[in-house]
Coordinates of C-alpha atoms and ligand atoms in Angstrom, one line a residue:
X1 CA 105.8 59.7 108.3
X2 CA 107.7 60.2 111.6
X3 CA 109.2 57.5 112.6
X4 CA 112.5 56.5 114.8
X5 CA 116.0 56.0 113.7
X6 CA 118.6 54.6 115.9
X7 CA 122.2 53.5 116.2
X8 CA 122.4 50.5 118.3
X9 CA 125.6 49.5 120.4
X10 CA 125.4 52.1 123.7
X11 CA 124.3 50.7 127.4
X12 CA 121.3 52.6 128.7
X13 CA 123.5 54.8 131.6
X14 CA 122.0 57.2 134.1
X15 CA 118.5 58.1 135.8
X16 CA 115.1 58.8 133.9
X17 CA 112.3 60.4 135.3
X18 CA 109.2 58.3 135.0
X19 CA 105.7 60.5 134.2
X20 CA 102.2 60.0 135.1
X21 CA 100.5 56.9 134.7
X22 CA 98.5 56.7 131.5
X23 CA 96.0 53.9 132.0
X24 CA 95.3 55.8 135.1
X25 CA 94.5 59.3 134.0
X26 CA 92.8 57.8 130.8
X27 CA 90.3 56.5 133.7
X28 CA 90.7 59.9 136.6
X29 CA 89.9 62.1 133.3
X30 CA 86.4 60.4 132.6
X31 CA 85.5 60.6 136.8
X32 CA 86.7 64.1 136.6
X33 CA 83.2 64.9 134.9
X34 CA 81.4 63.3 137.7
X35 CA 80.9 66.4 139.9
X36 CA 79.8 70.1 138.6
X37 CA 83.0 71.2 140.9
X38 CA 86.6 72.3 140.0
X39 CA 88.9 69.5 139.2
X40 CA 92.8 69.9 139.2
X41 CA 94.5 66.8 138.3
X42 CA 98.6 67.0 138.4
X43 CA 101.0 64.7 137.3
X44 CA 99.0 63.9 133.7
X45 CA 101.3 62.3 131.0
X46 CA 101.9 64.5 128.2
X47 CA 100.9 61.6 125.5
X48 CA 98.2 61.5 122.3
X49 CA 95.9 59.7 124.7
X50 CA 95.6 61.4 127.1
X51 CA 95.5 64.7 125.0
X52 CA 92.7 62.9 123.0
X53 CA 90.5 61.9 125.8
X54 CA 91.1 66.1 127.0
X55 CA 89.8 66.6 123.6
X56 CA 86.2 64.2 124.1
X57 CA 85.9 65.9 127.4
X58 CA 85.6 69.2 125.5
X59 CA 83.6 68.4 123.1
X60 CA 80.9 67.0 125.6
X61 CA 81.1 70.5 127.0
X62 CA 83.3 70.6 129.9
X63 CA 85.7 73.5 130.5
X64 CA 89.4 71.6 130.1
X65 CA 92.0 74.3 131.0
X66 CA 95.6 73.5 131.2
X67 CA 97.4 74.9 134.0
X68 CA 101.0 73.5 132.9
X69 CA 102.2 71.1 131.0
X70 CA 101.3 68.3 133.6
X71 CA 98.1 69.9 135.5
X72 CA 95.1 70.7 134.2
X73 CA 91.9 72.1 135.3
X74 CA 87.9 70.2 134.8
X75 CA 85.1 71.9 135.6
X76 CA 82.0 69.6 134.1
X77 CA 79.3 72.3 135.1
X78 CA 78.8 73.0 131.8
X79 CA 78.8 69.7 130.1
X80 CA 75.2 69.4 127.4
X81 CA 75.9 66.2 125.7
X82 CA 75.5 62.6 127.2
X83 CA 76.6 61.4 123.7
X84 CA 80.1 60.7 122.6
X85 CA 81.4 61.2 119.2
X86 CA 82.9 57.9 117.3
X87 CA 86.0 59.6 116.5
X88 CA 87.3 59.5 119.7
X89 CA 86.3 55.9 120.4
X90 CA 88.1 54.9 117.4
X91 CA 91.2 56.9 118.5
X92 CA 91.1 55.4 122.4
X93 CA 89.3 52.8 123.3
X94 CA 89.2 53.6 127.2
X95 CA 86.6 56.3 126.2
X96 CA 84.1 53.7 127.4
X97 CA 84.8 54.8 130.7
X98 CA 82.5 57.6 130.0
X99 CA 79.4 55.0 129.3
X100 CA 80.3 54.4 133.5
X101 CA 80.9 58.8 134.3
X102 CA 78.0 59.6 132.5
X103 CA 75.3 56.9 133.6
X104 CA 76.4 57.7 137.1
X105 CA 76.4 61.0 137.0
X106 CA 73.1 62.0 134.7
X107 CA 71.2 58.3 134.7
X108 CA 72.2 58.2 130.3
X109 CA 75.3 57.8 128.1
X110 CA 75.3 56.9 124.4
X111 CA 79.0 55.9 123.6
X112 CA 79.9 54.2 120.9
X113 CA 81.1 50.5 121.0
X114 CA 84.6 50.2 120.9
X115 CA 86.0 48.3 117.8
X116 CA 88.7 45.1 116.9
X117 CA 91.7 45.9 118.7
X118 CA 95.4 44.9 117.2
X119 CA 96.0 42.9 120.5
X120 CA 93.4 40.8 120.2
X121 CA 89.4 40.6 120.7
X122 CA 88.3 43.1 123.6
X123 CA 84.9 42.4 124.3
X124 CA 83.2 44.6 127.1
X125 CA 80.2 42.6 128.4
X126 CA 81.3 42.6 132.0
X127 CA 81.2 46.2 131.6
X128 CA 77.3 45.9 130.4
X129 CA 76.7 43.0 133.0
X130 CA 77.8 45.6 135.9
X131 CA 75.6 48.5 134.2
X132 CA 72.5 46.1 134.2
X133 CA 72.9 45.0 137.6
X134 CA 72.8 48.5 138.6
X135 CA 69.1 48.9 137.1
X136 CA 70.4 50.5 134.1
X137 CA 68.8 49.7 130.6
X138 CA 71.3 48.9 127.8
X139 CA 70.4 48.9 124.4
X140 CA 73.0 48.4 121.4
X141 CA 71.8 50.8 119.0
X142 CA 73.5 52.2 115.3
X143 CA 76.8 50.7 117.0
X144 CA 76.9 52.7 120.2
X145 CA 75.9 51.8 124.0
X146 CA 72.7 53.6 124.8
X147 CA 72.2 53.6 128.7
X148 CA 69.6 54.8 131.1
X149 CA 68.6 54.3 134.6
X150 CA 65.2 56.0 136.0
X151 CA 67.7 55.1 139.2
X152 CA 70.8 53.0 139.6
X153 CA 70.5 50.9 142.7
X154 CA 73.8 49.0 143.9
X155 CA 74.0 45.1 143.4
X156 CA 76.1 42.3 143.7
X157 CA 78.3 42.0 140.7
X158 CA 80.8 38.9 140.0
X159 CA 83.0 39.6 137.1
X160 CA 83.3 36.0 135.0
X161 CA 86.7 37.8 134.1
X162 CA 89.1 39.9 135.6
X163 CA 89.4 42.9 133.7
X164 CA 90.6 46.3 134.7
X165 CA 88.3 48.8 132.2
X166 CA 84.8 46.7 133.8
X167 CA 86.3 47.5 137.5
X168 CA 86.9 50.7 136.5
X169 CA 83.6 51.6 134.5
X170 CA 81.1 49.7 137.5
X171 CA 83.3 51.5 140.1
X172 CA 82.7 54.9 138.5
X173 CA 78.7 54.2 137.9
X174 CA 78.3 52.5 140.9
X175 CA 79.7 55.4 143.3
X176 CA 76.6 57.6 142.5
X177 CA 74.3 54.7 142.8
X178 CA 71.7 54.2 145.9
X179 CA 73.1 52.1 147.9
X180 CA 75.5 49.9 148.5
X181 CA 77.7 48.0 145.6
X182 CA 79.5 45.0 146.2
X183 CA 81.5 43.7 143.3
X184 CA 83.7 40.8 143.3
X185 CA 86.7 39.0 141.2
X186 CA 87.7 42.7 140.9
X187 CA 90.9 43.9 139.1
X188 CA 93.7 44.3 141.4
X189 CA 96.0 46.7 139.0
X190 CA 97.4 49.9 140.8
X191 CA 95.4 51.9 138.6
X192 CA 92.3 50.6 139.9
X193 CA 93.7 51.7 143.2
X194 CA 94.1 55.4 141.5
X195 CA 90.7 55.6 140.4
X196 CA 89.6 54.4 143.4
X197 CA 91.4 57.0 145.5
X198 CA 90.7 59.7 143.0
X199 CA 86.6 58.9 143.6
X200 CA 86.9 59.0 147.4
X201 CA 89.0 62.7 147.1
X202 CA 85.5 63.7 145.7
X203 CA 83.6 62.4 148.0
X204 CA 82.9 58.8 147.2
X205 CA 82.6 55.9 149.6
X206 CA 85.1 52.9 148.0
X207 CA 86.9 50.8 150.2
X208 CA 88.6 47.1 149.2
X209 CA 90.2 48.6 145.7
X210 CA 93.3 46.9 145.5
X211 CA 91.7 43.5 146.5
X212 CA 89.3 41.3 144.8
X213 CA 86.3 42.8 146.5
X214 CA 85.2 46.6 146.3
X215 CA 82.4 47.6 148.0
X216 CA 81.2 51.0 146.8
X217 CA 78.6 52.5 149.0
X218 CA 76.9 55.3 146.7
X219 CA 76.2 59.0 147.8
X220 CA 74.4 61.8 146.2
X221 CA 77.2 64.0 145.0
X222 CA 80.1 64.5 144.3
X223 CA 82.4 67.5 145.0
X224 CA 85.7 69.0 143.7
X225 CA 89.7 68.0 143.9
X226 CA 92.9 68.0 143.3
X227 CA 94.9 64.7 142.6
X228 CA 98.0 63.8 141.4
X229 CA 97.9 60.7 139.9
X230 CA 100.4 57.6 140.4
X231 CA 103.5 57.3 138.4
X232 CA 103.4 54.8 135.5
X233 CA 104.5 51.0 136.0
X234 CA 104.7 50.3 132.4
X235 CA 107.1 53.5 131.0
X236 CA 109.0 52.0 134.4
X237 CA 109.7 48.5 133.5
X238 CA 110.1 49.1 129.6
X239 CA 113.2 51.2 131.0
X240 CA 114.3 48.4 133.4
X241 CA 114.3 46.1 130.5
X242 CA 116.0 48.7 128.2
X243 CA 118.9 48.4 131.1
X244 CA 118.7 44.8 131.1
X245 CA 119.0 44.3 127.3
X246 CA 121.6 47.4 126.1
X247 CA 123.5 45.8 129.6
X248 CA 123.5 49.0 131.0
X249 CA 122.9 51.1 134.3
X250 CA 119.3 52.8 135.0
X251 CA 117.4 54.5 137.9
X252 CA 114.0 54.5 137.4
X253 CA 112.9 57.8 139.6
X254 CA 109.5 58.6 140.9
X255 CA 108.1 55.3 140.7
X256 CA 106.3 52.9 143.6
X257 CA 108.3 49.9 143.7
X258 CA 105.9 47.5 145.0
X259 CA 103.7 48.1 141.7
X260 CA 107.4 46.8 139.7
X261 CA 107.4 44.0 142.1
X262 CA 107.0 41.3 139.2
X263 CA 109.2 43.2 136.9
X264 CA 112.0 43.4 139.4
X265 CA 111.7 39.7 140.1
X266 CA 112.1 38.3 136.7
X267 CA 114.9 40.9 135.9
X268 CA 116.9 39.3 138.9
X269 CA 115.9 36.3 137.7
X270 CA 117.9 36.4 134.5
X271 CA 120.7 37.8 136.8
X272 CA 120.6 41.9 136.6
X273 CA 121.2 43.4 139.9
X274 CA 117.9 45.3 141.2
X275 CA 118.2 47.8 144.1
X276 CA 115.1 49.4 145.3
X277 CA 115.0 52.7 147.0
X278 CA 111.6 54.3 148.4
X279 CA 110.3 55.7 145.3
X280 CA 113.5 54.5 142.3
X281 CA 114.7 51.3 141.3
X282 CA 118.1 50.9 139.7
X283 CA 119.0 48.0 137.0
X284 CA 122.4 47.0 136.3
X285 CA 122.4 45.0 133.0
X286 CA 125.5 41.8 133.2
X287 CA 126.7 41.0 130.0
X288 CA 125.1 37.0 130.8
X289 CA 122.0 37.2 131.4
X290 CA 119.8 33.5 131.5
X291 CA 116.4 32.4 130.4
X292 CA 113.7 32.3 132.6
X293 CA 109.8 31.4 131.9
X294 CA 106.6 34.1 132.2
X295 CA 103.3 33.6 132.1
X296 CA 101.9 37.4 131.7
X297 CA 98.6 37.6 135.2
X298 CA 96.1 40.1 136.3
X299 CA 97.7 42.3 139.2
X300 CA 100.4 41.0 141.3
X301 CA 101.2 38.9 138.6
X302 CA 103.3 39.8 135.4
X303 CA 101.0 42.8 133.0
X304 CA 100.7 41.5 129.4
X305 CA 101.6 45.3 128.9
X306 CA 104.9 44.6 129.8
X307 CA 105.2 41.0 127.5
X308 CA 107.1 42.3 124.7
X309 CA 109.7 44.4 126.4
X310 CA 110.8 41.4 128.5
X311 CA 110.2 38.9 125.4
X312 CA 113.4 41.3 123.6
X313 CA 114.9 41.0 126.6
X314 CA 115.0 37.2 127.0
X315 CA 116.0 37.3 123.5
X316 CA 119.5 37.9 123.9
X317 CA 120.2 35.9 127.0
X318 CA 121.5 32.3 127.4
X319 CA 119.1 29.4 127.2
X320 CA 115.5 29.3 125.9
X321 CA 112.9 31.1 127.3
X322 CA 108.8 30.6 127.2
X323 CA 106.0 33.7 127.1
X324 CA 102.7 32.5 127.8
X325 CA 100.1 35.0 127.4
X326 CA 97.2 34.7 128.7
X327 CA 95.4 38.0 128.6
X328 CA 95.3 39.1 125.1
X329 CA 95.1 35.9 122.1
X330 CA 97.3 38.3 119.5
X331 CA 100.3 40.2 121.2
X332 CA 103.3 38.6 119.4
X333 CA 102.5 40.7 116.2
X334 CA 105.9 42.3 116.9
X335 CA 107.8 38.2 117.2
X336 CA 107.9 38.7 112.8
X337 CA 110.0 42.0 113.4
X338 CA 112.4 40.9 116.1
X339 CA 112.7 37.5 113.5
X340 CA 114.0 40.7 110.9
X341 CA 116.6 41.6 113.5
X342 CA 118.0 38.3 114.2
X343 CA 116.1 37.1 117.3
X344 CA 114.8 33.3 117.0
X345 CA 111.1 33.0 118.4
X346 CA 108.7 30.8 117.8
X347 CA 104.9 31.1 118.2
X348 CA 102.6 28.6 118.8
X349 CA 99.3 29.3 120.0
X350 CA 99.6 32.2 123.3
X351 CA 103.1 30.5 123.7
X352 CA 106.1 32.0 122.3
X353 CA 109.4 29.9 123.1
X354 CA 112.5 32.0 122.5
X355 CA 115.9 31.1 121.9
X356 CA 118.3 33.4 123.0
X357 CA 120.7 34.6 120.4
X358 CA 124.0 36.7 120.8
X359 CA 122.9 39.9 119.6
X360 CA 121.1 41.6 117.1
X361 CA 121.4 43.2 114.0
X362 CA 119.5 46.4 113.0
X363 CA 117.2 46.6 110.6
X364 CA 113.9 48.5 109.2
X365 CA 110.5 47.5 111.1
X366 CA 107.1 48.2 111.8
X367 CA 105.4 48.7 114.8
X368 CA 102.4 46.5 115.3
X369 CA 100.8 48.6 118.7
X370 CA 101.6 50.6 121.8
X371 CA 104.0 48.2 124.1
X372 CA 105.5 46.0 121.1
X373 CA 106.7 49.4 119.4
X374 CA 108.5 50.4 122.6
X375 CA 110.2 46.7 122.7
X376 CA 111.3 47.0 119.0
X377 CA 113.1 50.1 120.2
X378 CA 114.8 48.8 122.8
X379 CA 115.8 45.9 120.5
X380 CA 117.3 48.2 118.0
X381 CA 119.4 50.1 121.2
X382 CA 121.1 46.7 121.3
X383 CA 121.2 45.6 117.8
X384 CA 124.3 46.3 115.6
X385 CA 123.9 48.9 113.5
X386 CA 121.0 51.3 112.5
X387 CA 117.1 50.6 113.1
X388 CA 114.4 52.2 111.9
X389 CA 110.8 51.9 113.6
X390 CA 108.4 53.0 111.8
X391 CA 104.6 53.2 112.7
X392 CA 105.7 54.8 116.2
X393 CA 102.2 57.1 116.2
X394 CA 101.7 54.3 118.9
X395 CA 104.4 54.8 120.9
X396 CA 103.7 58.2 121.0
X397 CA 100.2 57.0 122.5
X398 CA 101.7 56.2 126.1
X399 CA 105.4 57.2 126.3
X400 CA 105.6 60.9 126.9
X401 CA 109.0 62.3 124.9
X402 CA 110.4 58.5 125.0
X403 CA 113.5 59.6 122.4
X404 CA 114.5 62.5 125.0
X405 CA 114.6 60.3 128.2
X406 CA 116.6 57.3 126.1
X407 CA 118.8 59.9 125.0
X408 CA 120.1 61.5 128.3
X409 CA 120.4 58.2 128.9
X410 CA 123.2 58.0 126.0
X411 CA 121.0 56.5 123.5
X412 CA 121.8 57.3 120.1
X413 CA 118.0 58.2 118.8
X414 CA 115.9 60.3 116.6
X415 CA 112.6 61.3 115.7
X416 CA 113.1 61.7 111.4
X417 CA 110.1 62.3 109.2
X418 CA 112.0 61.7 105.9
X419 CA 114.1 59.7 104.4
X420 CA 116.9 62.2 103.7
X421 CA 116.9 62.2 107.3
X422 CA 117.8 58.8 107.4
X423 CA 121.1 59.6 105.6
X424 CA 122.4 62.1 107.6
X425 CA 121.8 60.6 110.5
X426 CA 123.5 57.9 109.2
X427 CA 126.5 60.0 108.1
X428 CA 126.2 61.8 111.6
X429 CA 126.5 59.1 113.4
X430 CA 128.4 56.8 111.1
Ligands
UD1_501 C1 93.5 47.5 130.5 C2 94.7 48.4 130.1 C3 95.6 47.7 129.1 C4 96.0 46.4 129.7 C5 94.8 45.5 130.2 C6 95.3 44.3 130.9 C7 93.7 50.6 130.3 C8 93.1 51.8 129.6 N1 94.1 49.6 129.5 O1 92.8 47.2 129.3 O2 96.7 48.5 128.8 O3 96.7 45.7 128.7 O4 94.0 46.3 131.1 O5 96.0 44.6 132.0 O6 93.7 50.6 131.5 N2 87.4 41.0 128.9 C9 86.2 40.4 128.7 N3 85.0 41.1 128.8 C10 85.0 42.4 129.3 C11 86.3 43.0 129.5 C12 87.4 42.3 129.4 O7 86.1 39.2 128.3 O8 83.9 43.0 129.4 C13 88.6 40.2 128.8 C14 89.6 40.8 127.7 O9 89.3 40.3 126.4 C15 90.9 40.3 128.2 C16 90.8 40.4 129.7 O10 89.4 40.4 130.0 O11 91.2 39.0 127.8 C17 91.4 41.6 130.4 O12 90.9 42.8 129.8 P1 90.8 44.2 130.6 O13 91.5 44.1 131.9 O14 89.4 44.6 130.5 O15 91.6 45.1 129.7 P2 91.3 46.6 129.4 O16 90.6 47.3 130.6 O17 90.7 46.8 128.0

């Protein structure tokens, strides 16, 4: 089992390269089907989910070619299933953005319905609410979402909650629709933005993505594009954190610094230095940092994808910090492991109070999902000693070659797949 071994102890030094954004190719990749056209997309993370949802879009029929690493060309023309296989659902949930790709674009999708999720319950009737009110029939059947449409006719669509995949999915559905679409309490998330913008390069008529009301007015077709999609907040701030907590010295490059806005704020909160540039932001650890109180929002406000990397953070500073999260019920699987490694947080509910501690020591733990893996490494970057993370099949989910960027930036980490490798790293690095 592959897993990561580290030596804690050395500040995060230098600049890292941030890549694509994940959530928002996971999204682009399902609208890239939408038209019978060449699609190039550029600037595509190199990570299991994305290469899995390249994998669905295959298997439906589409031609997926890869022009380079990062780039690859979508040409949907030849696409002869409206059905997705459960395989893929079970590997990434955000294939229900397909249910939205393919009811827009042939009037019928069968997908199945995604299952439990380790974060927490993920229901996705807004989703369904938006499909209906677009005319569509939606019928639960053998554990998929069947959908068809004789026609889908825009509406007026309030989401009870905010959610980012429903914004998405109506969005997508709604931009081949007759007429015009209003949809309000929308998700605000930069990634909306992307899909948004990705849609209108083929020809769609979206304006307001960004703010709480999108109004889609729907045309007849779509046509081909080439996009390069945004750079990724989340692979951002967990490096911004891993500066704050190894006390160390990173530039983030590549990245929009207005979507970091509510990273960058809580990070000078505790009392790192933060200097923005037009597209890096640089970090400076200090060796006291304070506590400081987060309550993880919908877009502007702080993502519950970035919760655990700041909770490590917080964990070695002076004081005693408080998480509330209120997106996702279960996302302090990870507080048990950090408890292994010395940190002292309690849980109570979707609060976690944390009481800083001086450091850490390393020790051998599990990774309980995508973002709480990537915190329990940063932890063991600043723990004393060696750490093993094991489980890291999700970190390799959404961080493209994470042990090579943390390791030009002096980190002492490998990907082992033994045992025996533990030792001689150990005895290498001794
Ligand atoms: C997306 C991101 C995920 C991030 C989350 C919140 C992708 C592929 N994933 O997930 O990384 O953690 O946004 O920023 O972009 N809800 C409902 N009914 C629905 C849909 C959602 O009640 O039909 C609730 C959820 O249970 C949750 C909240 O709304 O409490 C937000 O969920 P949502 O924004 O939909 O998350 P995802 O799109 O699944």
């Amino acid at each position: 089992m592959n897993r990561y071994i580290m030596k804690g102890g050395n500040p995060l030094v230098g600049e890292v390269q941030i890549s694509g954004a994940k959530n928002a190719a996971l999204g682009i990749l399902a609208a890239s089907i939408m038209t019978d056209e060449n699609v190039i997309i550029e600037n595509l993370p190199d990570v299991r989910d994305i290469n899995v949802m390249l994998e669905a879009i295959q298997e439906i029929g589409a031609r997926v070619e890869r022009i380079d690493r990062h780039t690859v060309r979508i040409n949907a023309s030849t696409i002869h299933e409206v059905s997705v296989d459960d395989d893929y659902m079970r590997k990434i949930r955000a294939s229900y953005y397909f249910i939205g790709a393919l009811l827009g674009k042939y009037k019928s999708a069968e997908v199945p319905l995604p299952g439990g999720c380790n974060i927490g319950s993920r229901p996705i009737d807004q989703h369904l609410k938006g499909f209906r009110a677009l005319g569509a029939r939606i019928e639960i059947e053998r554990g998929a979402v069947v959908a068809h449409a004789i026609d889908l006719v825009g509406g007026h669509i309030y989401l009870d909650v905010v959610s980012v995949g429903a914004t998405i999915n109506i969005m997508m559905a709604a931009a081949l629709a007759e007429g015009q679409t209003i949809l309000e309490n929308a998700a605000k998330e930069p990634h909306v933005v992307d899909v948004a913008n990705f849609l209108n390069s083929m020809g769609a008529n979206i304006k307001g993505a960004g703010t709480d009301i999108i109004r889609i007015r729907g045309v007849r077709k779509f046509h081909g594009t080439e996009y390069s999609i945004i750079p990724d907040q989340i692979e951002a701030g967990t490096f911004m954190c891993g500066a704050a907590v190894t006390r160390g010295d990173v530039t983030v490059k590549n990245v929009i610094p207005k979507h970091l806005e509510a990273i960058s704020a809580k990070l000078l909160e505790i009392g790192c230095e933060v200097i923005e540039g037009d597209d890096e932001v640089r970090v400076v650890g200090r060796p006291r940092q304070h506590s400081t109180n987060i309550k993880t929002l919908p877009y502007p406000g702080f993502p519950t994808d970035m919760q655990p990397q700041m909770a490590v953070t917080l964990a070695l500073t002076s004081g005693t910090s408080m998480i509330t999260e209120s997106i996702f019920e279960n996302r302090f699987k990870y507080v048990d492991e950090l408890t292994r490694m010395g940190g002292n947080i309690k849980v109570e509910g979707n609060v976690a109070v944390i009481d800083g501690v001086k450091g850490f020591t390393g020790a051998q733990v599990v990774s309980p999902d995508l973002r709480a893996g990537a915190a329990l490494v940063l932890a063991g970057l600043a723990a004393e000693g060696f750490t093993v993370v094991e489980g890291i099949g999700y970190i390799q989910r959404g961080y493209e070659c994470f042990e090579e960027k943390l390791q030009k930036l002096g980190a002492v980490i490998e990907l082992i797949n033994s045992d025996k490798e533990v030792n001689k790293f150990r005895l290498k690095t001794g």
